[in-house]
mmCIF file of C-alpha atoms and ligand atoms in Angstrom:
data_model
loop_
_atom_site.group_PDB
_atom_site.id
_atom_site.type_symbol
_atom_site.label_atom_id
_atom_site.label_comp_id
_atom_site.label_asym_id
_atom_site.label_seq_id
_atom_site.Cartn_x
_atom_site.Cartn_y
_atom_site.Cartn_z
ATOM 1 C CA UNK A 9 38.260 11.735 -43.904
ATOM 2 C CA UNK A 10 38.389 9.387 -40.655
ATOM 3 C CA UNK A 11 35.134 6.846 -40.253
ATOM 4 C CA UNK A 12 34.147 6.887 -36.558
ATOM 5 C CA UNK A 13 35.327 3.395 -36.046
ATOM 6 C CA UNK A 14 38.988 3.974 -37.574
ATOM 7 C CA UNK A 15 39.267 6.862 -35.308
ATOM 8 C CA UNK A 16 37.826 4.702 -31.796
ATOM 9 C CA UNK A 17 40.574 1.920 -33.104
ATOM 10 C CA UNK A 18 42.798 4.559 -32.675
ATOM 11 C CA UNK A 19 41.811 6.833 -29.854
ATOM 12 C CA UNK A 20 40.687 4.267 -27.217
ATOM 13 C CA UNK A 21 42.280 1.113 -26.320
ATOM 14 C CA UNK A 22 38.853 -0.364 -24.362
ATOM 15 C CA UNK A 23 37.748 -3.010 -27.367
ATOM 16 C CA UNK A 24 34.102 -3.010 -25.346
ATOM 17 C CA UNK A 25 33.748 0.275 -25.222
ATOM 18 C CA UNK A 26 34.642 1.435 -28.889
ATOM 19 C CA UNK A 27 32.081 -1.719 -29.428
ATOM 20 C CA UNK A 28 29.615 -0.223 -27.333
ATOM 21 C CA UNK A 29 29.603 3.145 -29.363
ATOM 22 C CA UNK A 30 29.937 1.903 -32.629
ATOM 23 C CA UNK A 31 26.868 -0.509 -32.194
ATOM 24 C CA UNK A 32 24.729 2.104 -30.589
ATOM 25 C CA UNK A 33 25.474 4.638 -33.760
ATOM 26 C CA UNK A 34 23.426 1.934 -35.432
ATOM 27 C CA UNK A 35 20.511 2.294 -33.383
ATOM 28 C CA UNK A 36 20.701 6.388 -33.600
ATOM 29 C CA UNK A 37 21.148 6.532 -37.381
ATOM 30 C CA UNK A 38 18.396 4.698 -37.531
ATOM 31 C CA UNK A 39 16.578 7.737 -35.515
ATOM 32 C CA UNK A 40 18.089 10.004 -37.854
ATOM 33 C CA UNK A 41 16.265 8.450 -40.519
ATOM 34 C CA UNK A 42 12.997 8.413 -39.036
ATOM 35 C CA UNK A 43 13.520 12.068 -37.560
ATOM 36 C CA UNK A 44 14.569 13.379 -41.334
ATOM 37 C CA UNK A 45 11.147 11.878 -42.422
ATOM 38 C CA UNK A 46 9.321 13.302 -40.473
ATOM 39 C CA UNK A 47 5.534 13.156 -41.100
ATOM 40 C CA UNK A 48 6.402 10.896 -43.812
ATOM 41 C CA UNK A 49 7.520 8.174 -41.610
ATOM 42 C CA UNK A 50 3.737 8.442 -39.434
ATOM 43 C CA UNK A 51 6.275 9.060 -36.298
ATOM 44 C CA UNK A 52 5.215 12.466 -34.965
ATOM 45 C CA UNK A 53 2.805 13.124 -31.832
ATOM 46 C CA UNK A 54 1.552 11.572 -28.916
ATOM 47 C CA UNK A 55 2.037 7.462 -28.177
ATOM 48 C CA UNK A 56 -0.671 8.551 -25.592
ATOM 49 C CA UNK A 57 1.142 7.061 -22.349
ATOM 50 C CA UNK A 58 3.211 8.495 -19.862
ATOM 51 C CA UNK A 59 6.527 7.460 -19.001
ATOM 52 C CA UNK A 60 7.860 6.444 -15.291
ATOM 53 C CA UNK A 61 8.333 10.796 -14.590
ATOM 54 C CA UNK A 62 4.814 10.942 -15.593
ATOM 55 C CA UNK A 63 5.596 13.098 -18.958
ATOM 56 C CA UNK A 64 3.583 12.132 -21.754
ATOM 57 C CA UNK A 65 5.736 9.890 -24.356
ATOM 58 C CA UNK A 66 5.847 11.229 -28.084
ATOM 59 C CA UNK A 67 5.595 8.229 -30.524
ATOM 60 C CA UNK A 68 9.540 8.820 -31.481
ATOM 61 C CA UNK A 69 10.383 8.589 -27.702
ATOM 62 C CA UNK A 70 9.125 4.920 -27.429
ATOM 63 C CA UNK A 71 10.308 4.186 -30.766
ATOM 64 C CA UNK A 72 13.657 5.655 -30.163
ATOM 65 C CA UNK A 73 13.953 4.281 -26.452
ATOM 66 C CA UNK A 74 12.860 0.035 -28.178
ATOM 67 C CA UNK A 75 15.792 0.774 -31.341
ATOM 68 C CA UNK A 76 18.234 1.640 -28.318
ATOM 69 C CA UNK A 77 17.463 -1.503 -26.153
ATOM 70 C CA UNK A 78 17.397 -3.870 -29.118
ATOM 71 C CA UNK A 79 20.526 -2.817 -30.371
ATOM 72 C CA UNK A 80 22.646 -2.298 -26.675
ATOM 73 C CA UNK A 81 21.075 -5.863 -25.585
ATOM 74 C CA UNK A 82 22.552 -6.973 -28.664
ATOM 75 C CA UNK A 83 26.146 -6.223 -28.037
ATOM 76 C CA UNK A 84 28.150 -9.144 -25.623
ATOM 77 C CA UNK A 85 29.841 -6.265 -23.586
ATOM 78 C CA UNK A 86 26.348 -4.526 -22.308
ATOM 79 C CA UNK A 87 25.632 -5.959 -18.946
ATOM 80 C CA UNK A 88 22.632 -3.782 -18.306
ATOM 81 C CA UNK A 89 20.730 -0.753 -19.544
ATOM 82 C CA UNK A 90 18.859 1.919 -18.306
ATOM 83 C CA UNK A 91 16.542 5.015 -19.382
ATOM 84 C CA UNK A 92 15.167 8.028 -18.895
ATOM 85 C CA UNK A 93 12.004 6.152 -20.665
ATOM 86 C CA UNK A 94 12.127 3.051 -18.223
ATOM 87 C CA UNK A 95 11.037 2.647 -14.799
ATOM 88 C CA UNK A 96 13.178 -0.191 -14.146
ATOM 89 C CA UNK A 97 16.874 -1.323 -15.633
ATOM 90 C CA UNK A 98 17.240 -3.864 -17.633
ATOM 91 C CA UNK A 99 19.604 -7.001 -17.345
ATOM 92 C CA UNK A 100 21.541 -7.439 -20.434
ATOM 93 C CA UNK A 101 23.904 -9.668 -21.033
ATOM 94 C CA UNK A 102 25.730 -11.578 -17.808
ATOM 95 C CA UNK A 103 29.104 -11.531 -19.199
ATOM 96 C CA UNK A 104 29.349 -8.551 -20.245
ATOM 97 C CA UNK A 105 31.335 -5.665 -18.147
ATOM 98 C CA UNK A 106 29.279 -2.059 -18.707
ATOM 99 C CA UNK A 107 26.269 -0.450 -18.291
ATOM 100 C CA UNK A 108 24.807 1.967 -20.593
ATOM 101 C CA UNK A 109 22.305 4.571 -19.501
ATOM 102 C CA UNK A 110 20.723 6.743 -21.665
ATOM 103 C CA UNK A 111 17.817 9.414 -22.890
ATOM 104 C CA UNK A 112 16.941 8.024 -25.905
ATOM 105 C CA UNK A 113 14.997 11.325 -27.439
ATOM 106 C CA UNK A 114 16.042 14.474 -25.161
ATOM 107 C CA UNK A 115 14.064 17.636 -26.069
ATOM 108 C CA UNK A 116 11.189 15.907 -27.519
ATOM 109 C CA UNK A 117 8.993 18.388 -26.870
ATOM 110 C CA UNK A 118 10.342 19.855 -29.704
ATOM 111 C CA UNK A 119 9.671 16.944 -32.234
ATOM 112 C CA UNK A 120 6.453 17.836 -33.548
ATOM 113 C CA UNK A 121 8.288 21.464 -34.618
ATOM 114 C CA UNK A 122 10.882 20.206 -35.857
ATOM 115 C CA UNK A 123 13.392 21.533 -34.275
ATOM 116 C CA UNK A 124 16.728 19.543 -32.796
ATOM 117 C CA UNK A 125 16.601 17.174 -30.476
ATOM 118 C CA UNK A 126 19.022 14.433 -29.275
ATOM 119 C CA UNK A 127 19.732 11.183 -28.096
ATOM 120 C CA UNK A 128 22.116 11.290 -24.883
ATOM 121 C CA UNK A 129 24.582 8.301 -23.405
ATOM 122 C CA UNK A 130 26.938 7.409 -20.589
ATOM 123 C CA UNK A 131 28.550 4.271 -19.680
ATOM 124 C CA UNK A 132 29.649 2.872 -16.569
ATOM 125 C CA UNK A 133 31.831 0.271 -15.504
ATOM 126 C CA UNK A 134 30.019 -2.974 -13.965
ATOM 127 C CA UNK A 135 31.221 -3.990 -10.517
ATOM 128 C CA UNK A 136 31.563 -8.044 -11.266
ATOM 129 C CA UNK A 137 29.034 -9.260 -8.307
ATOM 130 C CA UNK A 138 26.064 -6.453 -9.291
ATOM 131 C CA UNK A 139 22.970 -7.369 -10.873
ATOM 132 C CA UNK A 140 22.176 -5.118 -13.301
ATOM 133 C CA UNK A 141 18.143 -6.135 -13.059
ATOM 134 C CA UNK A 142 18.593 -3.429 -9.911
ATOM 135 C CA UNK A 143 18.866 -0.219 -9.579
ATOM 136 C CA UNK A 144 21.579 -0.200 -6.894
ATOM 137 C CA UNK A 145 24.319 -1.216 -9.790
ATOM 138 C CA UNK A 146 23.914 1.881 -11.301
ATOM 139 C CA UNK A 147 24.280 4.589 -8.863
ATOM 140 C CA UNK A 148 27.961 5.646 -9.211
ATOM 141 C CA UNK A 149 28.528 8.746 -9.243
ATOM 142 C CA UNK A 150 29.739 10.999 -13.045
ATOM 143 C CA UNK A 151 33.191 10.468 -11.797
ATOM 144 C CA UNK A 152 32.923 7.278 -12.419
ATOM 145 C CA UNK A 153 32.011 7.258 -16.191
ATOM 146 C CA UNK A 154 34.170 5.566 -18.984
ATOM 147 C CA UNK A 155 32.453 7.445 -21.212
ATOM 148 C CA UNK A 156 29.629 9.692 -22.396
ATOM 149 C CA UNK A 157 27.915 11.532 -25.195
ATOM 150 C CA UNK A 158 25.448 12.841 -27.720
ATOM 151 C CA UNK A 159 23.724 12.276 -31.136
ATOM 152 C CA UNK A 160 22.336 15.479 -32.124
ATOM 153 C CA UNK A 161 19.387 15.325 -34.447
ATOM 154 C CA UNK A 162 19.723 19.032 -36.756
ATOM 155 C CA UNK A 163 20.270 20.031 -39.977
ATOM 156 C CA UNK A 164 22.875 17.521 -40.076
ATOM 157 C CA UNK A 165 22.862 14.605 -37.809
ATOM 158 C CA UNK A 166 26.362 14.841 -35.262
ATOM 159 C CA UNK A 167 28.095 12.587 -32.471
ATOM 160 C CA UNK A 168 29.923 14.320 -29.500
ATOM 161 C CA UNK A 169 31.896 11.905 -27.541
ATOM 162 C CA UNK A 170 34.421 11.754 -25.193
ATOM 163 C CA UNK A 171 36.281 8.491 -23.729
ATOM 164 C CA UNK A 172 38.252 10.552 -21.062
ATOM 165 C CA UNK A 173 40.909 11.987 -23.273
ATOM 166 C CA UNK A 174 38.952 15.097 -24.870
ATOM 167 C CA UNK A 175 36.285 16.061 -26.854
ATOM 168 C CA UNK A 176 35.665 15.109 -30.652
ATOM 169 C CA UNK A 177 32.577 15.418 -33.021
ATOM 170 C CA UNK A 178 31.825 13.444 -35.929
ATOM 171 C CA UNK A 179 29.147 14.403 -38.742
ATOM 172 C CA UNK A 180 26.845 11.678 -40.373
ATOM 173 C CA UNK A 181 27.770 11.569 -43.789
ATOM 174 C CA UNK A 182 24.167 10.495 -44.923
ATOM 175 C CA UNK A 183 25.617 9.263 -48.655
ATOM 176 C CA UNK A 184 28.015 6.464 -47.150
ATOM 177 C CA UNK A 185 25.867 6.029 -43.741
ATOM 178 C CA UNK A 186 29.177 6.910 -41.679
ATOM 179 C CA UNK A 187 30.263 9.158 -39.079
ATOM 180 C CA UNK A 188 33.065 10.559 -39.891
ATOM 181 C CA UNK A 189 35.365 13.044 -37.938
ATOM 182 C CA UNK A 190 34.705 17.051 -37.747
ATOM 183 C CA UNK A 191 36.574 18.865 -34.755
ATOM 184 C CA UNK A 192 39.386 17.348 -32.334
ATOM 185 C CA UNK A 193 39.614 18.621 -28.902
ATOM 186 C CA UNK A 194 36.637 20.217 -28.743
ATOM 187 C CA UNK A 195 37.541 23.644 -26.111
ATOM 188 C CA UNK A 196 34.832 25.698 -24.369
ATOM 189 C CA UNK A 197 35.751 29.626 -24.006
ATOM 190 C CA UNK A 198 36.389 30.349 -20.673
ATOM 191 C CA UNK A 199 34.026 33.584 -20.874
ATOM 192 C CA UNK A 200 31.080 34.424 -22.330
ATOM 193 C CA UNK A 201 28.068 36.886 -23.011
ATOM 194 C CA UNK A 202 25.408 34.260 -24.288
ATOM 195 C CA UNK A 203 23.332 33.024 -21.407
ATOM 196 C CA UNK A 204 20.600 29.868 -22.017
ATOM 197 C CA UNK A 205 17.744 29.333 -18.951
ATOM 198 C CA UNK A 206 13.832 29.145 -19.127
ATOM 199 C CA UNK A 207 13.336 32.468 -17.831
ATOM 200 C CA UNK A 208 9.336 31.419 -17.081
ATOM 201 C CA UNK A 209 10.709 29.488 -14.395
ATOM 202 C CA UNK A 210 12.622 32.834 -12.572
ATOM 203 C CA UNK A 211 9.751 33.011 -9.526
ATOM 204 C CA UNK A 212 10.630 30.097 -8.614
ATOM 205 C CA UNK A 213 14.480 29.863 -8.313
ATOM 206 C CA UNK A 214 16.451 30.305 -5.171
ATOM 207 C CA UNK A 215 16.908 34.252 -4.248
ATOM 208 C CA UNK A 216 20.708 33.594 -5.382
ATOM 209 C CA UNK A 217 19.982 32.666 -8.886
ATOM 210 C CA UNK A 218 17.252 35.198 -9.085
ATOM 211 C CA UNK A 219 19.900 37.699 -8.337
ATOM 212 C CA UNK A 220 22.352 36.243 -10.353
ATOM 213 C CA UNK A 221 20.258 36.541 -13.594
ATOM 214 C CA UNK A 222 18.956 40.026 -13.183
ATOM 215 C CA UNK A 223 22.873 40.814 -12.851
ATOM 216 C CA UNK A 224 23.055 38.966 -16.171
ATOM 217 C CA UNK A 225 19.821 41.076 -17.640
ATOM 218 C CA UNK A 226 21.614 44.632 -16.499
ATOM 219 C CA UNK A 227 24.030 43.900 -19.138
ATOM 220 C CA UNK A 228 26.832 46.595 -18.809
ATOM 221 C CA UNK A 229 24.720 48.718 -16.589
ATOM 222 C CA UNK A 230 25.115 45.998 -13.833
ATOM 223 C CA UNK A 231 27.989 44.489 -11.657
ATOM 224 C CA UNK A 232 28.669 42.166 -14.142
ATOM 225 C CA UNK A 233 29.863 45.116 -16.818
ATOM 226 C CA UNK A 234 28.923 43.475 -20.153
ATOM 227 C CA UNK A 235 26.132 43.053 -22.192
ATOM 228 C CA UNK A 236 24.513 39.363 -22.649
ATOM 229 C CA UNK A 237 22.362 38.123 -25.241
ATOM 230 C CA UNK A 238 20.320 34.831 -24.373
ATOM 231 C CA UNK A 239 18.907 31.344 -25.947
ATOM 232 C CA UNK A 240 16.568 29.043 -25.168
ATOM 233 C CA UNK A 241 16.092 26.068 -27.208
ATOM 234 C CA UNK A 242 14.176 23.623 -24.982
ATOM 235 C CA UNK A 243 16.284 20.832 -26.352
ATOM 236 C CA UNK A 244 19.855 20.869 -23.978
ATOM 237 C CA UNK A 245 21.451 18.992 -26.729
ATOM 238 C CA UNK A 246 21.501 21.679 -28.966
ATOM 239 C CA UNK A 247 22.253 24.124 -26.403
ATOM 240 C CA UNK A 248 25.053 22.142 -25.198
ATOM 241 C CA UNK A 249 26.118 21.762 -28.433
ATOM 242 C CA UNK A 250 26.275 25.886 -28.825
ATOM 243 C CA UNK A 251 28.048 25.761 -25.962
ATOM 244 C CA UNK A 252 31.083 23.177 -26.967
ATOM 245 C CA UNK A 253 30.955 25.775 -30.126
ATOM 246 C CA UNK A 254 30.924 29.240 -28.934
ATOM 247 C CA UNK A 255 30.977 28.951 -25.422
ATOM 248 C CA UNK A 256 28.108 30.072 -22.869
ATOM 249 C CA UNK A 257 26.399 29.023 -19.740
ATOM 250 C CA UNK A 258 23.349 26.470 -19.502
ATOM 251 C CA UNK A 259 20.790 26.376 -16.611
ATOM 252 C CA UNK A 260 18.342 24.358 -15.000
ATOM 253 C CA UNK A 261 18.507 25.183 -11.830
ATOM 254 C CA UNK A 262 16.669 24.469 -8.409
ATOM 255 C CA UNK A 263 13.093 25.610 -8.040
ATOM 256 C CA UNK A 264 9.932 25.982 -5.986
ATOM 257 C CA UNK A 265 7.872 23.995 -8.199
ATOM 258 C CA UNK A 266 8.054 20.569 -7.236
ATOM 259 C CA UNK A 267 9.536 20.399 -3.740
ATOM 260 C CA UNK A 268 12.208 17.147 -3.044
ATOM 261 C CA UNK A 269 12.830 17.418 -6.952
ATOM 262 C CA UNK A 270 15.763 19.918 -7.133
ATOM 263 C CA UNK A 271 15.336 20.622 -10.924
ATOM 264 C CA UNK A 272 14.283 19.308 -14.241
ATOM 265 C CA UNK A 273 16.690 17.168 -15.147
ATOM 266 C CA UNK A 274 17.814 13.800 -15.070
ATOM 267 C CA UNK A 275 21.125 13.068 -13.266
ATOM 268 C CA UNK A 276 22.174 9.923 -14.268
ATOM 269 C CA UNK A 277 20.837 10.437 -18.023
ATOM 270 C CA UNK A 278 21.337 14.661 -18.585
ATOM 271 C CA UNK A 279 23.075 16.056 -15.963
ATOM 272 C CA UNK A 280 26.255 13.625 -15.612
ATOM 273 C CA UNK A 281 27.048 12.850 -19.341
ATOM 274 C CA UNK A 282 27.056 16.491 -20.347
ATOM 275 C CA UNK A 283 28.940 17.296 -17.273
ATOM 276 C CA UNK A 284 31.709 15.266 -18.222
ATOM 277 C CA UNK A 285 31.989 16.317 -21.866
ATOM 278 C CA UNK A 286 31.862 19.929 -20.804
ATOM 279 C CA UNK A 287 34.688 19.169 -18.649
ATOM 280 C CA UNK A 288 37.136 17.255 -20.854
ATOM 281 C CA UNK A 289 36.316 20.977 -22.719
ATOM 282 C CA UNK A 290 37.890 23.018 -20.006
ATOM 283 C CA UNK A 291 34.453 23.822 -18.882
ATOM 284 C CA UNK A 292 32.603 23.613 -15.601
ATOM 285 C CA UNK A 293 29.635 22.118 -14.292
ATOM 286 C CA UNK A 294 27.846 22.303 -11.146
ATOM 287 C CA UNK A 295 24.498 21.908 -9.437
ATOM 288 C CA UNK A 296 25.531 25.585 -8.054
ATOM 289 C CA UNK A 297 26.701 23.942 -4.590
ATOM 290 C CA UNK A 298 29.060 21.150 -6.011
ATOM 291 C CA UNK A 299 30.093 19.386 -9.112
ATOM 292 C CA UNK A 300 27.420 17.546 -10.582
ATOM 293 C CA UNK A 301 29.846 14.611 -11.417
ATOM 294 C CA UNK A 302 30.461 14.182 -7.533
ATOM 295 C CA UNK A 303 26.167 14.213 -6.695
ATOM 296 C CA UNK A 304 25.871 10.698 -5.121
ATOM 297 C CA UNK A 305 23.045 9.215 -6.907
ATOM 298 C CA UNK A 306 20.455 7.511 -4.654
ATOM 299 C CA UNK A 307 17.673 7.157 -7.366
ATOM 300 C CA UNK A 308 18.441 6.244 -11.497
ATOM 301 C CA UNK A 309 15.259 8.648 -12.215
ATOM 302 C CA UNK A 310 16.686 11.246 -9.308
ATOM 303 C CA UNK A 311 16.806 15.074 -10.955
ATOM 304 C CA UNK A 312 19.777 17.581 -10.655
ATOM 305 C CA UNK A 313 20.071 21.303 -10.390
ATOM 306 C CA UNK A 314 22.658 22.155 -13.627
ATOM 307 C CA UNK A 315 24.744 25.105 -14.059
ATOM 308 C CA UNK A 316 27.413 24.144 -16.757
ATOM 309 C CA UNK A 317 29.801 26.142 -19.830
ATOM 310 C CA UNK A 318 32.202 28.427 -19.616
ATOM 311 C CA UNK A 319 34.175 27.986 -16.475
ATOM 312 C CA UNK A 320 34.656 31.660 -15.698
ATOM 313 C CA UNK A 321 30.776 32.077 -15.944
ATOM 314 C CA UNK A 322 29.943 29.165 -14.308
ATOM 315 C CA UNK A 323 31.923 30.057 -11.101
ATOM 316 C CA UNK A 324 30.622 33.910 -11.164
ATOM 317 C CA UNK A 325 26.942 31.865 -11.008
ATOM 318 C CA UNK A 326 28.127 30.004 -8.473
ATOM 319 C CA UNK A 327 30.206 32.735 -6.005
ATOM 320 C CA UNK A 328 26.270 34.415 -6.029
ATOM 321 C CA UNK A 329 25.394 30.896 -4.078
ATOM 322 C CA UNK A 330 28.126 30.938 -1.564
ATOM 323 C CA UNK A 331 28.333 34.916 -0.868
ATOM 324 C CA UNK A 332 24.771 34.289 0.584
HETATM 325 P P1 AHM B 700 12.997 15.687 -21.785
HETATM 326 O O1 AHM B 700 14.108 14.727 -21.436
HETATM 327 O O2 AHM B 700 11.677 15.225 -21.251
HETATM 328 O O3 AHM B 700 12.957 16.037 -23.235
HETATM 329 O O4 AHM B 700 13.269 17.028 -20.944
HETATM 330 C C1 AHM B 700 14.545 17.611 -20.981
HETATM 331 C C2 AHM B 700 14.513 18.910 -21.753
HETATM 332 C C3 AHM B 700 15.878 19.477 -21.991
HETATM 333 O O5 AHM B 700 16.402 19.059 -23.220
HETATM 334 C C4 AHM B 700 15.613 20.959 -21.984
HETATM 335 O O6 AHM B 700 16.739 21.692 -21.544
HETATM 336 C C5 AHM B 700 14.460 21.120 -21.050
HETATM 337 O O7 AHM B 700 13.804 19.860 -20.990
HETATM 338 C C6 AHM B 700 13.480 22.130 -21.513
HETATM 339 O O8 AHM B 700 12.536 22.335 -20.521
HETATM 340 P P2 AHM B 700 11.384 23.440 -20.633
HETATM 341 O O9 AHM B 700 10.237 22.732 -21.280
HETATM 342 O O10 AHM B 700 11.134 23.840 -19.223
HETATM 343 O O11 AHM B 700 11.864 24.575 -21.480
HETATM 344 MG MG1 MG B 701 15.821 14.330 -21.457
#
């Protein structure tokens, strides 16, 4: 059994940023707790507000967002935060070197089912002369990232994480309070059949991706010669987390809906920490035009079209947006 910390010592020689990951693992097994509770802990439904997107907070989204802050403010190497939950970032401390930018509760519509959800993180490296009070010392592009990944909230509580050098989960052992490591060198399947997109949504997608997915519905009948079954889970933590598992392709691509918005979600908080931890997989991920990791962000709040998994899917997906 390796404890999460013993294996950082050992896996990643940046002291602040093993710091940075063990100290926030405080903050989200404290989240655990409260999520395992459930009713219990009087955390379910509406806090009745509406965060800077204008979606309407669940109580366990501002609770989750305040244990993150607290605890990332609280380590010396955090020069500034920011989240999905905040309008504006927040200066941390001035000596330290990274910023951490997270989604403190992703898929929280699905709280009040109780279904998984997950708490999402990626950390940049500081330039020494930005202020990390603005925006404009955030907005480097996924490339850039030291590191990113996800708690996710389930039948048992697990941390994905990858510092550049692969992929590696760890479980929550609830009777010590410890992560401890599960699988090294996490690989996604370069193929699939298992598809994952909101189908309500299909009127609105680009022609191309419209195509694409009726391709995908023809099952062996169509050009694409096999048979595909699909998931939707509402929560892309969990279907990420399928994904790094058994292989598949995620989407949340472009649409009609709400022009100047290209997609649902977040860049700098969704879209470029699961982009780089399906790529240290072997997998791919793209906004269907380029790599999401290359996007340059102009906006932290600024959405992202995302078409990630298995690589060979993936670029089938995209060759439907560059034939036309
Ligand atoms: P959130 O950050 O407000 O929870 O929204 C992100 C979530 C993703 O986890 C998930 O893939 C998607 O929204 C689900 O959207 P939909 O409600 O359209 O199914
Ligand atoms: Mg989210």
């Amino acid at each position: 059994m390796q404890r999460l910390r013993t294996f950082l010592d050992g896996h990643c020689d940046n002291t602040a940023v093993v710091e940075i990951i063990d100290g926030l693992m405080v903050a989200c097994k404290d989240i655990a707790y409260r999520l395992h509770l459930g009713s219990l802990a009087g955390v379910l439904g509406s806090a009745e507000q509406e965060n800077v997107q204008g979606e309407c907070q669940k109580k366990l989204d501002v609770i989750s967002n305040d244990l993150i802050k607290d605890c990332l403010a609280a380590i010396p190497s955090v020069k500034g935060l920011a989240s999905e939950e905040e309008e504006l970032p927040v200066a941390c401390n001035a000596s330290g070197e990274y910023l951490v930018l997270f989604d403190p509760l992703d898929g929280s519509s699905n709280i009040d089912v109780n279904v998984t959800v997950g708490t999402i993180f990626s950390i940049l490296k500081a330039a020494a002369d930005s202020d990390a009070a603005t925006e404009a010392a955030y907005l480097q592009s996924g490339k850039q990232q030291v590191a990113a990944g996800y708690v996710l909230y389930g039948p048992s509580t697990l941390l994905v994480l990858t510092t550049g050098d692969g992929v590696f989960s760890f479980t929550l052992d609830p009777r010590i309070g410890e992560f401890v490591l599960e699988r090294q060198n996490i690989r996604i399947s370069e193929t699939t059949q298992e598809f994952a997109i909101n189908m309500s949504n299909q009127r609105f997608w680009l022609p191309e991706m419209q195509q694409y997915v009726s391709d995908l519905l023809q099952g062996e009948e169509g050009p694409l010669g096999k048979r595909y079954n699909m998931r939707w889970i509402a929560s892309m933590v969990a279907e990420i987390h399928r994904i790094l598992t058994r292989g598949g392709i995620f989407m949340y691509p472009y649409d009609s809906r709400d022009p100047g918005k290209p997609g649902k979600l977040r860049l700098m908080y969704e879209g470029n920490p699961m982009s780089m931890l399906v790529e240290q997989a072997g997998g791919m991920a793209s906004t269907a035009f380029e790599n999401i990791m290359t996007v340059k962000p102009e906006g932290i709040h600024q959405r992202v079209s995302v078409v990630m998994g298995s690589s060979q899917e993936v670029e089938t997906a995209i060759s439907y947006h560059v034939k036309n």
